[in-house]
Amino acid sequence: GDNAKTVDGGAQDPTLQGKFTSTPPTGEMNRVNDLTILDNGDGTFTLSWHYRNLGDYDQNGKVGISDITPLAMHYGESYEPTDANCLLAVIDGSGNGRIGIEDITPLAIHFAVDVHHYAIEGAAEEAGAYELVSEISQDAGIGEGRLAYSAIIESPSALWHRVVPYDSEGAPGEPSNAVLRPSNEPVIYEVSPTEGYQHEERTFSATVTGAEPLTYAWDFGGGAEPNQSSGVGGQPSARVTLADAGVYAASLTVTNAYGEASFPFTLTVSEREMWAHTWGAGGMDYPMGIAVDAEGMIYVIGYCPAFGAVLLKYDSGGNLLRARTWGGKSDRVGAADLSISADGSLYIVGSTENYGPGEVSSALITKFDSDCNLLWARAWGGPWRTIAGGIVASPDGGCYVAGRRSEVAYGLDNLFVLKLDSEGNLLKQKAWRPNGIVSVSAAGMATDGSFYIAGGLLNASMSNLDALLVKYDANLNFQWARQWGGEGDDRFRDLEILNDCRILVAGYTENYSPEQGNALLATFSPNGEPDEAWLYSTPLGDLAWRSLDVIGDRWCVGGRALTEYWGCLVVDILPDFTIRRTRLATGGIWVPYMASSQEEDVYMFTSIWQSSWAWSDGAEVSGTQIEGSVSEPQGETGDWDGTFVELDLKATTPEGRIDDYDPTSDSGDLALMKNFPDQG
C-alpha cells in the first residue's frame, strides 16, 4: 500500500508500516476561542489561551489509540458544562456533560489529527495579512485540566495577534480569535461621522487607545464652528456646528506621555434640499397636522372654508401628488389629527355636524389608503356635543381615538377613548369624567401600547384651565391622570414619547408672568411622576408651543409669538432643555406643525395670511427650569355606549391653487416647507 516501507533493492515489505499522514485541527470545535492579551507594563505583553484538539483526550498532541485510556478511566463521570477547561470537558468529545460511549465517535473522526506547535502571528489590522511573531511547542502547555499556554511577546508594531496550530508536517489549522494589543502610545482607529448637512450640529467621536491622560485636538479645516476643539480625559468627542456646504481636510491629533497620533479625514458638508410651496383654496385655510411615512411621502391635513376638511399628499421634492376633501362646508367639519399605519394607510380624525344623531357634532373617523383614496368613514357621538382631538394608529393595524363629549345637562365633559380595528369596527369605548370640562389636543402611543392624551381641564368653578395628561393601557384601562396648574391658565398642546419611555409635553402657562403667557416644556415618567419642566419666554410678548417633534438628538417645537402680527416661532431644543437655535417668521403666518423624515429632513406646515413675511435668525428666547404644581384630578371611569354610525362619505378632489412660495401670494394659503429657511 501507499504506507508500506521499502527494503534493500526497493522492494516493498508489507510487514513494515509507516505512520498515517498527519492533519492539523480544523473546524469551529478545534478553534482556540479564548485568546487574551495582557499589558505587563514593561513594554511586553502576555498572550494566554487553552488547548483545542477534539479527540486528544490525553492531550499528548495527537489523536490516537492512547486516548482510549482517559476515556475508560473516567467513564460515567459528569461535570458542570460551564467548566469548559476542566479535564472532563476535554474528554467529553460529544459535549453532553458526561463521559460515555458516545465519546468514541469524535476520537474516530479526528484520528491522527495532531498539534505540533502554535504559531503566534501579528497584523496591523484585524482582517489583515498576519506574519509570524514567535512559536511555542505543544508540550509547553501546563495545568491539570485543559492545557493552558502563555507566551510573552515584546512590544511589536503589530496591533492584532492570533495563534494558529500547526501539525508535525507544517500544515496550519484553524486560527484563533484575534486580540487587539493595548497600547501606551495613542492609536486612533476610526473617526465618525465624516459627513453632514450645513449649519447643523454634529457630535464627532473617535475610537482611541493609549495610556491616560489623553489630549484630543480636532481641526475641521474650516468645515465647522468652532473649527478647533480640544479636551483631556473622557470620551473623545467634539460637538460643533457644520459650516457651509463643501469638502474640508480635517484631522484629529491625540497625544499622551508616550507619543502622538494623527488621523486625517475628509469632512463632506452637504446642502439639504430646501423649498417652500403653497396651496390655496380661497379664504383663510388653516393647517391642522403633518406626517411623513417610511417612503418619505408627506401628508398634511387642514381646514378650508371652501371645502371643509382637506388632505394633501406631497413627495419629498415638494410635488403635490393628490388633494382630497370630504365632509362639506360645515364649520364643524374638519380634520384635527392624523396618524400613519404600518401599512402606509392614513387615519384622520375630526368632527362633523353633517352626520350623526341630532344637530350636535359627532367625532368623524376616516381611513385613507396611501394614495388618499377614502376606505371608510365612521361617526361616533350621542345626544351631546362630541369632538375628537387625537388619533394614533396601533401596531395591529387599527387605531385609537381620543376626544371629549359634553353633557350639557350636567355642565361637565367626559374624556372618551375608542379602539377600532383596521376595518373600522368599534372594539372598545371608555370614558373618564373629571370634575370639569376637558379639552383634547394630542395623543401618542408608547412601544408597550400605552395610550397617552394631552390637553386641558377647566375646573368646575370655571376659574382657570389646567394642563392635563392622561394614560390608558393598550386595553383602554384607565391608568392615571395628572393635572398641572396654578392660578393662571395652562394647557398641554402636543406630546411625544421619548426613547427612554418618558412623555414629553409642550404647551403654555400663565402662572409665571402677570403680563404675558409663556411656553412650557415638561417630561413625565411612565408612572405619571413629573420629571423636569422648563419655562420659555421672549420679549416679543405671549409665547405658546403648539406643536412638537423629536428630530435626531434634538426637540423641535413650534408656536406663536405676539409681535405686531402673530409670528411663527420655531425653536430647536436639546434634551437638556437648552436652546440650540431659533427661527422667527413675522408678517402674519399661522401656527407651525412639524414632522421629520428618517433622514432628519424637517417639514413645516403652516398658513400664510399676510402678503409679505420674512424669516429672521436668532430670535431671543430664554429658558428657565421651574417647579410645577402637579396633582391627581379625581374622576369616574366607565364604559360607554355611544352611537356608532357607518357613513357613506364621499371624498372628492378640490380645485386648489398650487404655487411655489411667493411673498405676494394671496393671503390664507397653506404653505409646506422643507428645511426652509434652513431649518436644520
XYZ file of C-alpha atoms in Angstrom:
680
model
C 0.000 0.000 0.000
C 0.921 3.656 -0.019
C 2.216 3.444 3.539
C 4.379 0.282 3.049
C 8.097 0.877 3.646
C 10.827 -0.319 1.200
C 13.743 -2.679 1.930
C 17.001 -3.156 0.130
C 16.594 -3.162 -3.636
C 13.454 -1.060 -3.403
C 11.080 -3.975 -2.848
C 8.177 -3.202 -0.532
C 7.867 -5.055 2.782
C 4.177 -5.160 3.714
C 5.077 -6.029 7.313
C 6.734 -2.656 7.870
C 4.023 0.022 8.035
C 4.620 3.812 8.077
C 2.623 6.356 10.115
C -0.699 7.858 8.998
C -0.465 11.270 7.332
C -0.886 13.968 9.994
C -3.706 16.556 9.847
C -3.933 19.907 11.709
C -7.026 20.632 13.839
C -9.711 22.447 11.837
C -13.360 23.409 12.302
C -15.055 25.535 14.932
C -14.755 22.858 17.663
C -10.969 22.871 17.211
C -10.591 26.644 17.167
C -8.898 28.417 20.074
C -11.598 30.896 21.104
C -10.260 32.278 24.387
C -7.064 34.060 23.382
C -6.398 37.083 25.610
C -3.626 39.671 25.827
C -2.319 41.443 28.941
C -0.115 44.510 29.130
C 2.717 43.713 31.539
C 3.572 47.387 31.939
C 7.221 46.904 30.954
C 6.926 47.005 27.191
C 5.943 43.338 26.961
C 2.582 41.592 26.640
C 1.371 38.147 27.675
C -0.819 36.062 25.372
C -2.869 33.277 27.036
C -5.087 30.517 25.635
C -6.142 26.868 26.078
C -5.500 23.728 24.027
C -8.047 22.593 21.460
C -7.786 19.243 19.643
C -11.022 17.271 19.740
C -10.380 13.577 20.473
C -6.943 14.132 22.015
C -8.160 13.115 25.461
C -4.669 12.589 26.928
C -3.509 15.910 25.381
C -0.235 14.498 24.060
C -0.609 16.411 20.802
C -2.111 13.672 18.653
C -5.444 11.857 18.489
C -4.683 8.131 18.694
C -5.182 4.822 20.460
C -3.731 6.179 23.707
C -6.777 8.406 24.067
C -8.917 5.361 24.923
C -7.255 5.233 28.361
C -8.529 8.530 29.861
C -11.938 7.776 28.395
C -12.038 4.425 30.198
C -10.671 5.884 33.452
C -13.418 8.500 33.687
C -16.255 6.575 32.059
C -19.646 7.564 33.516
C -18.376 10.693 35.240
C -20.039 14.057 34.677
C -19.186 17.735 35.204
C -20.708 21.183 35.037
C -20.810 22.203 31.345
C -19.851 25.741 32.369
C -16.420 24.445 33.445
C -15.146 24.381 29.866
C -11.472 23.928 30.794
C -11.633 21.041 33.281
C -10.160 17.654 32.348
C -13.569 16.007 31.976
C -14.558 18.723 29.493
C -11.533 17.711 27.397
C -12.535 14.019 27.445
C -16.203 14.809 26.763
C -15.846 14.883 22.989
C -19.624 14.854 22.446
C -20.123 17.877 24.702
C -23.125 16.432 26.551
C -21.679 16.932 30.044
C -20.781 13.279 30.808
C -18.218 10.700 29.713
C -19.800 7.825 27.773
C -19.677 5.553 24.760
C -20.669 8.469 22.532
C -17.211 9.998 23.095
C -15.646 7.245 20.959
C -17.073 8.878 17.811
C -15.068 12.165 17.986
C -11.932 10.142 18.620
C -12.525 8.064 15.500
C -13.472 11.029 13.333
C -10.348 13.031 14.293
C -7.951 10.081 14.440
C -4.350 11.180 13.640
C -5.096 14.906 13.946
C -2.104 16.418 15.711
C -0.793 19.703 17.067
C 2.967 20.063 16.893
C 3.236 23.729 17.858
C 1.408 27.061 17.880
C 2.463 29.980 15.722
C 1.908 33.436 17.244
C 1.076 35.847 14.434
C 0.606 39.622 14.222
C -1.010 42.075 11.823
C -1.736 45.794 11.557
C -5.489 45.173 11.096
C -7.828 42.508 12.411
C -8.554 41.185 8.915
C -5.102 41.992 7.587
C -2.163 39.829 6.465
C -0.702 38.079 9.543
C 3.025 37.419 9.902
C 4.903 35.110 12.249
C 5.957 36.654 15.575
C 7.084 33.545 17.512
C 6.306 29.855 18.127
C 5.559 27.715 21.153
C 5.578 23.900 21.204
C 2.522 21.845 22.053
C 4.155 20.228 25.081
C 4.672 23.664 26.690
C 1.061 23.608 27.931
C 0.526 23.226 31.676
C -2.311 22.500 34.107
C -4.295 19.534 35.396
C -7.288 20.314 33.200
C -7.246 21.604 29.640
C -3.667 22.583 28.854
C -3.032 26.283 29.303
C -0.496 28.268 27.299
C 1.102 31.643 27.771
C 3.671 33.463 25.704
C 5.417 36.765 26.332
C 5.955 38.992 23.319
C 7.875 42.231 23.020
C 6.035 45.390 22.032
C 5.970 44.891 18.269
C 4.455 47.096 15.563
C 1.604 44.618 15.147
C -1.643 45.725 16.786
C -3.577 42.487 16.351
C -2.465 38.984 17.360
C -3.718 35.436 16.965
C -2.425 31.878 17.419
C -2.544 29.141 14.765
C -1.969 25.398 15.435
C 0.421 23.556 13.103
C 0.776 19.786 12.678
C 4.066 17.898 12.558
C 4.266 18.303 8.787
C 3.890 22.103 8.930
C 0.264 22.380 7.847
C -1.771 25.186 9.588
C -5.035 24.556 11.402
C -7.893 26.833 12.496
C -6.765 30.370 13.501
C -7.862 31.589 16.929
C -9.809 34.705 17.777
C -7.786 37.882 17.227
C -6.942 40.230 20.109
C -6.033 43.904 19.994
C -2.771 44.856 21.667
C -3.196 47.507 24.381
C -1.021 50.454 23.555
C 0.687 53.004 25.728
C 1.154 55.381 22.834
C -2.059 56.751 21.274
C -3.645 54.804 18.431
C -6.649 56.239 16.504
C -8.726 53.604 14.743
C -11.774 55.493 13.490
C -13.436 58.905 13.402
C -17.149 59.444 12.824
C -19.156 60.968 11.314
C -17.295 62.212 8.250
C -20.257 63.949 6.625
C -23.279 66.044 7.488
C -25.501 68.915 6.411
C -24.582 72.572 6.531
C -25.380 74.626 9.650
C -26.445 71.543 11.613
C -24.902 70.438 14.891
C -22.969 67.175 14.902
C -21.026 65.328 17.582
C -17.729 63.898 16.313
C -16.168 60.995 18.182
C -13.214 58.651 17.736
C -12.105 55.163 18.729
C -8.781 55.635 20.515
C -6.478 53.546 22.730
C -3.497 54.675 24.759
C -2.403 55.400 28.285
C -4.390 58.086 30.062
C -4.483 61.011 30.206
C -5.065 61.606 26.524
C -5.370 65.011 24.884
C -7.592 65.370 21.815
C -7.133 68.156 19.281
C -9.706 68.403 16.494
C -9.177 70.528 13.397
C -12.122 70.641 10.988
C -10.286 72.502 8.249
C -12.818 75.329 8.226
C -15.782 72.955 7.995
C -17.215 73.623 11.453
C -17.646 76.194 14.208
C -15.675 76.086 16.393
C -13.102 74.998 13.833
C -10.758 73.632 16.503
C -11.652 71.779 19.653
C -9.595 70.060 22.319
C -10.079 68.218 25.562
C -8.336 65.998 28.097
C -9.781 62.796 29.523
C -13.145 61.112 28.998
C -14.693 60.082 25.723
C -13.004 61.849 22.797
C -15.764 63.918 21.212
C -16.481 67.371 19.857
C -19.894 68.946 19.272
C -19.758 71.562 16.536
C -21.960 73.355 14.032
C -21.107 72.466 10.452
C -20.159 75.274 8.063
C -21.366 75.943 4.522
C -21.504 73.084 2.049
C -18.072 71.955 0.873
C -15.312 69.381 1.248
C -12.834 70.040 4.071
C -9.498 68.448 5.070
C -9.979 67.661 8.774
C -7.857 65.821 11.321
C -7.715 64.544 14.875
C -4.478 64.525 16.854
C -4.198 62.582 20.122
C -1.218 62.894 22.450
C -0.105 61.458 25.788
C 3.146 60.939 27.682
C 4.217 58.179 25.280
C 3.718 59.948 21.961
C 1.313 61.363 19.418
C -1.026 60.003 16.742
C -2.731 61.894 13.922
C -5.762 60.801 11.913
C -6.585 62.863 8.798
C -10.099 62.542 7.350
C -12.258 64.245 4.741
C -15.295 66.112 6.074
C -18.051 66.441 3.494
C -20.725 69.045 4.271
C -23.782 68.944 2.028
C -26.640 71.351 1.483
C -30.057 69.995 2.324
C -32.752 70.298 -0.299
C -34.855 73.340 0.544
C -38.169 74.502 -0.861
C -41.472 76.126 0.044
C -44.787 75.554 -1.765
C -48.240 76.948 -1.141
C -51.708 75.582 -1.799
C -54.764 77.775 -1.599
C -58.478 77.170 -1.906
C -59.760 80.692 -1.260
C -60.373 82.286 2.090
C -58.420 81.570 5.255
C -57.092 77.989 5.051
C -55.909 76.520 8.347
C -53.212 73.846 8.899
C -54.055 71.048 11.344
C -51.336 68.402 11.089
C -48.484 66.804 9.173
C -46.887 63.343 8.984
C -44.132 61.689 6.924
C -44.260 57.977 6.035
C -41.395 55.487 5.722
C -41.130 56.182 1.983
C -40.655 59.913 2.536
C -44.149 60.899 1.365
C -45.615 63.906 3.191
C -49.283 64.062 4.209
C -50.864 67.239 5.538
C -54.379 67.958 6.751
C -56.193 71.240 7.163
C -59.488 73.056 7.087
C -60.609 75.104 4.082
C -63.827 77.147 4.329
C -64.453 76.484 0.646
C -64.462 72.692 1.033
C -64.176 71.507 4.650
C -61.504 69.025 5.637
C -58.644 68.648 3.171
C -55.847 66.096 2.738
C -52.768 66.845 0.628
C -50.031 64.412 -0.395
C -46.568 65.582 -1.474
C -43.412 63.752 -2.458
C -40.080 64.656 -0.849
C -39.388 67.096 -3.681
C -42.462 69.166 -2.843
C -44.577 67.988 -5.769
C -48.288 67.805 -4.952
C -49.432 64.268 -5.787
C -53.010 64.289 -4.531
C -55.564 66.594 -2.892
C -58.781 65.280 -1.324
C -61.621 66.888 0.582
C -64.641 65.460 2.384
C -67.432 66.310 4.754
C -68.926 69.503 3.323
C -68.524 73.133 4.382
C -69.937 72.988 7.914
C -67.809 74.938 10.350
C -67.794 71.790 12.484
C -66.348 69.632 9.703
C -62.603 69.438 9.864
C -59.564 67.292 10.403
C -57.923 67.549 13.821
C -55.186 64.892 13.779
C -53.674 62.196 11.562
C -51.555 59.086 12.038
C -49.869 56.739 9.565
C -50.340 52.978 9.998
C -47.547 50.447 9.474
C -49.018 49.502 6.078
C -48.922 53.143 4.925
C -52.646 53.867 5.290
C -53.825 57.064 6.991
C -56.125 57.548 9.941
C -57.645 61.018 10.236
C -59.947 62.211 12.982
C -62.066 65.334 13.294
C -65.629 66.376 13.968
C -68.739 66.973 11.918
C -72.278 68.290 12.273
C -73.336 66.801 8.969
C -73.758 63.252 10.269
C -74.835 61.571 13.442
C -77.841 61.998 15.726
C -79.440 65.385 16.249
C -77.843 68.680 15.361
C -74.815 68.354 17.611
C -71.334 67.444 16.464
C -70.014 63.901 16.267
C -66.489 62.553 16.095
C -65.581 61.768 12.487
C -63.043 58.968 11.947
C -61.788 58.271 8.427
C -59.258 55.926 6.881
C -57.480 56.588 3.576
C -55.007 54.451 1.667
C -51.556 55.793 0.805
C -52.932 57.256 -2.447
C -55.509 59.271 -0.497
C -58.480 57.104 -1.506
C -61.140 57.012 1.204
C -61.516 53.451 2.555
C -64.172 54.029 5.209
C -65.690 56.690 7.464
C -67.313 56.373 10.880
C -69.182 58.824 13.097
C -69.374 58.404 16.871
C -71.435 60.533 19.187
C -74.683 60.739 21.066
C -77.186 63.291 22.223
C -74.362 65.678 23.282
C -71.616 67.575 21.548
C -68.714 65.268 20.663
C -65.306 66.484 19.444
C -62.289 64.267 18.651
C -58.800 65.702 19.102
C -56.258 62.878 18.752
C -55.738 59.635 16.828
C -52.931 57.042 16.824
C -52.515 54.059 14.504
C -51.959 50.907 16.562
C -49.467 48.087 15.817
C -52.332 45.688 14.994
C -53.456 47.907 12.101
C -56.344 49.576 13.904
C -56.451 52.913 15.685
C -57.129 54.644 18.999
C -59.183 57.844 19.163
C -59.432 60.401 21.961
C -61.749 63.369 22.429
C -64.368 64.935 24.645
C -68.135 64.662 24.884
C -70.120 67.388 26.624
C -73.030 66.564 28.881
C -74.940 69.820 28.715
C -77.348 68.758 31.422
C -74.529 68.463 33.950
C -72.192 71.165 32.648
C -69.402 68.618 32.602
C -67.284 66.858 29.978
C -66.294 63.264 29.560
C -62.954 62.332 28.053
C -63.589 59.403 25.727
C -61.240 56.874 24.136
C -62.183 54.471 21.348
C -60.438 51.466 19.858
C -61.234 50.484 16.252
C -59.907 47.642 14.132
C -58.468 48.106 10.643
C -61.922 47.717 9.072
C -63.464 50.466 11.180
C -65.304 48.212 13.637
C -65.633 49.637 17.133
C -63.943 47.284 19.604
C -63.991 49.263 22.858
C -65.196 52.607 24.169
C -64.187 54.025 27.540
C -64.937 57.224 29.455
C -63.374 59.262 32.225
C -65.404 62.045 33.834
C -63.374 64.531 35.887
C -64.934 67.394 37.801
C -64.634 69.900 34.973
C -64.578 70.486 31.238
C -61.975 68.622 29.207
C -60.137 69.554 26.014
C -58.061 67.067 23.981
C -55.147 68.375 21.895
C -52.949 65.378 21.092
C -52.454 61.661 21.614
C -49.480 59.307 21.478
C -48.639 55.634 21.934
C -45.600 54.051 23.594
C -43.925 50.850 22.431
C -45.809 48.834 25.083
C -49.161 50.034 23.700
C -49.793 52.599 26.430
C -52.024 55.404 25.115
C -51.389 58.973 26.302
C -53.665 62.005 25.908
C -52.644 65.643 26.357
C -54.962 68.600 26.751
C -56.565 70.764 29.392
C -59.071 70.656 32.238
C -61.306 73.609 33.132
C -62.265 73.111 36.769
C -65.840 73.102 37.961
C -65.640 76.706 39.191
C -64.713 77.774 35.635
C -61.925 79.877 37.156
C -58.955 78.545 35.200
C -57.733 75.892 32.785
C -55.117 73.406 33.963
C -52.866 71.307 31.718
C -53.827 67.638 31.643
C -52.014 64.367 30.844
C -53.897 61.032 30.930
C -52.686 57.452 30.461
C -54.567 54.315 29.362
C -53.057 50.894 28.764
C -53.332 49.013 25.456
C -56.684 47.544 26.539
C -58.055 51.012 27.369
C -57.904 50.505 31.111
C -57.533 53.870 32.840
C -54.090 54.181 34.482
C -53.702 57.720 35.801
C -54.299 61.427 35.175
C -52.006 64.334 36.046
C -53.134 67.945 36.373
C -50.612 70.785 36.016
C -51.899 74.139 37.127
C -51.973 77.294 39.156
C -53.995 80.473 39.248
C -53.482 81.186 35.555
C -54.418 79.108 32.529
C -52.250 76.159 31.488
C -52.591 73.647 28.678
C -50.624 70.856 27.034
C -50.937 71.086 23.232
C -48.712 68.267 21.919
C -46.787 65.243 23.137
C -44.051 62.811 22.072
C -42.884 59.511 23.589
C -39.094 59.558 24.046
C -36.778 56.573 23.591
C -36.458 56.160 27.360
C -40.305 55.963 27.571
C -40.679 59.381 29.199
C -43.540 61.544 27.940
C -42.532 64.934 26.561
C -45.341 67.526 26.567
C -45.401 71.031 25.115
C -47.893 73.832 25.767
C -48.227 77.111 27.601
C -48.726 78.556 31.079
C -49.871 81.885 32.511
C -48.694 81.208 36.062
C -45.239 82.734 35.918
C -45.709 86.142 34.333
C -48.532 88.592 35.068
C -48.014 90.357 31.747
C -47.720 87.529 29.231
C -48.075 83.803 28.727
C -45.039 81.556 28.497
C -44.268 78.396 26.580
C -43.966 75.227 28.637
C -41.968 72.022 28.017
C -42.046 69.168 30.541
C -41.363 65.454 30.894
C -43.224 62.807 32.888
C -42.200 59.263 33.749
C -44.403 56.361 32.524
C -45.919 56.124 36.009
C -47.012 59.764 35.891
C -44.341 61.319 38.073
C -43.258 64.814 36.949
C -39.646 64.702 35.815
C -38.437 68.097 34.625
C -40.141 71.296 33.473
C -38.881 74.393 31.694
C -40.444 77.775 31.037
C -39.628 79.667 27.828
C -40.249 83.369 27.292
C -39.432 86.102 24.776
C -39.521 89.908 24.863
C -41.807 89.689 21.826
C -44.796 89.019 24.051
C -47.041 85.998 24.611
C -45.380 82.726 23.663
C -47.052 79.305 23.392
C -45.866 75.987 21.991
C -48.411 74.374 19.694
C -46.503 71.544 18.019
C -43.608 69.268 18.891
C -41.394 66.788 17.047
C -38.313 64.775 18.024
C -35.668 65.067 15.297
C -32.492 63.090 15.897
C -30.859 64.362 19.069
C -32.991 67.482 19.409
C -36.567 68.557 20.033
C -38.185 70.914 17.556
C -41.044 72.994 18.948
C -43.210 75.480 17.132
C -45.619 78.109 18.296
C -46.830 81.662 18.066
C -45.194 84.792 19.435
C -47.150 88.016 19.632
C -45.421 90.755 17.625
C -47.038 93.474 15.521
C -48.699 90.483 13.930
C -48.678 86.995 15.290
C -45.307 85.495 14.412
C -44.392 81.874 13.729
C -41.566 80.757 16.022
C -39.550 77.532 15.556
C -37.011 76.543 18.216
C -34.542 73.646 18.409
C -34.120 72.454 21.986
C -31.563 69.900 23.182
C -32.511 67.031 25.538
C -31.138 69.034 28.468
C -33.843 71.660 27.652
C -31.305 74.255 26.494
C -31.956 76.186 23.290
C -29.877 75.325 20.223
C -31.378 77.650 17.626
C -34.414 79.845 16.984
C -36.152 80.977 13.795
C -38.898 83.615 13.683
C -41.206 84.468 10.784
C -43.162 87.702 11.143
C -45.664 89.430 8.925
C -48.538 87.077 9.507
C -48.260 83.308 9.377
C -50.160 80.775 11.400
C -49.126 78.125 13.883
C -46.417 75.766 12.524
C -46.826 71.999 12.530
C -43.644 69.977 12.053
C -42.582 66.463 11.119
C -39.297 64.897 10.044
C -38.185 62.099 7.749
C -35.870 59.235 8.636
C -33.052 61.303 7.099
C -33.906 64.131 9.543
C -35.242 66.431 6.851
C -37.584 68.889 8.564
C -41.010 69.668 7.089
C -43.131 72.539 8.377
C -46.791 73.123 7.545
C -48.409 76.482 8.247
C -50.656 79.137 6.726
C -49.652 82.498 5.286
C -52.189 85.264 5.915
C -50.253 88.397 5.019
C -48.937 89.301 1.583
C -45.356 89.663 2.824
C -43.452 87.893 5.544
C -39.825 87.057 6.261
C -37.737 84.769 8.444
C -35.145 86.059 10.859
C -32.484 84.104 12.712
C -31.688 84.251 16.383
C -34.997 85.412 17.884
C -34.407 85.994 21.580
C -35.885 83.148 23.606
C -34.753 82.164 27.107
C -35.488 79.014 29.101
C -35.682 78.571 32.866
C -36.198 75.388 34.864
C -39.273 75.557 37.085
C -41.079 73.513 39.716
C -44.636 72.984 38.559
C -47.657 72.221 40.696
C -48.821 68.713 39.723
C -51.843 66.984 41.226
C -54.037 63.983 40.517
C -57.524 65.042 39.389
C -60.413 62.953 40.626
C -62.838 61.399 38.176
C -65.087 58.470 37.423
C -64.176 55.779 34.904
C -66.584 53.586 32.998
C -67.687 52.011 29.754
C -69.775 53.895 27.217
C -72.444 53.020 24.765
C -72.087 55.799 22.259
C -73.866 55.858 18.908
C -71.576 54.474 16.218
C -72.562 55.042 12.593
C -71.019 53.819 9.341
C -71.100 56.699 6.883
C -71.443 56.729 3.130
C -68.999 59.583 2.932
C -67.528 60.785 -0.359
C -64.060 62.138 -0.950
C -63.553 64.462 -3.902
C -60.728 66.460 -5.437
C -60.846 70.163 -4.518
C -59.939 72.815 -7.049
C -56.977 74.218 -5.206
C -54.319 76.596 -6.423
C -50.715 75.319 -6.348
C -47.792 77.729 -6.304
C -44.148 77.851 -5.412
C -43.658 80.160 -2.495
C -44.201 83.759 -3.498
C -44.325 86.528 -0.862
C -47.007 88.264 -2.915
C -49.340 85.258 -2.995
C -52.914 85.652 -1.754
C -53.345 85.545 1.992
C -54.688 82.455 3.691
C -52.739 79.917 1.613
C -51.434 76.752 3.209
C -47.636 76.518 2.998
C -45.474 73.389 3.140
C -41.744 73.952 3.613
C -38.787 71.555 3.561
C -35.776 72.718 5.586
C -36.958 76.239 4.785
C -35.450 78.597 5.520
C -32.502 76.450 6.586
C -34.339 74.851 9.493
C -31.592 72.273 10.017
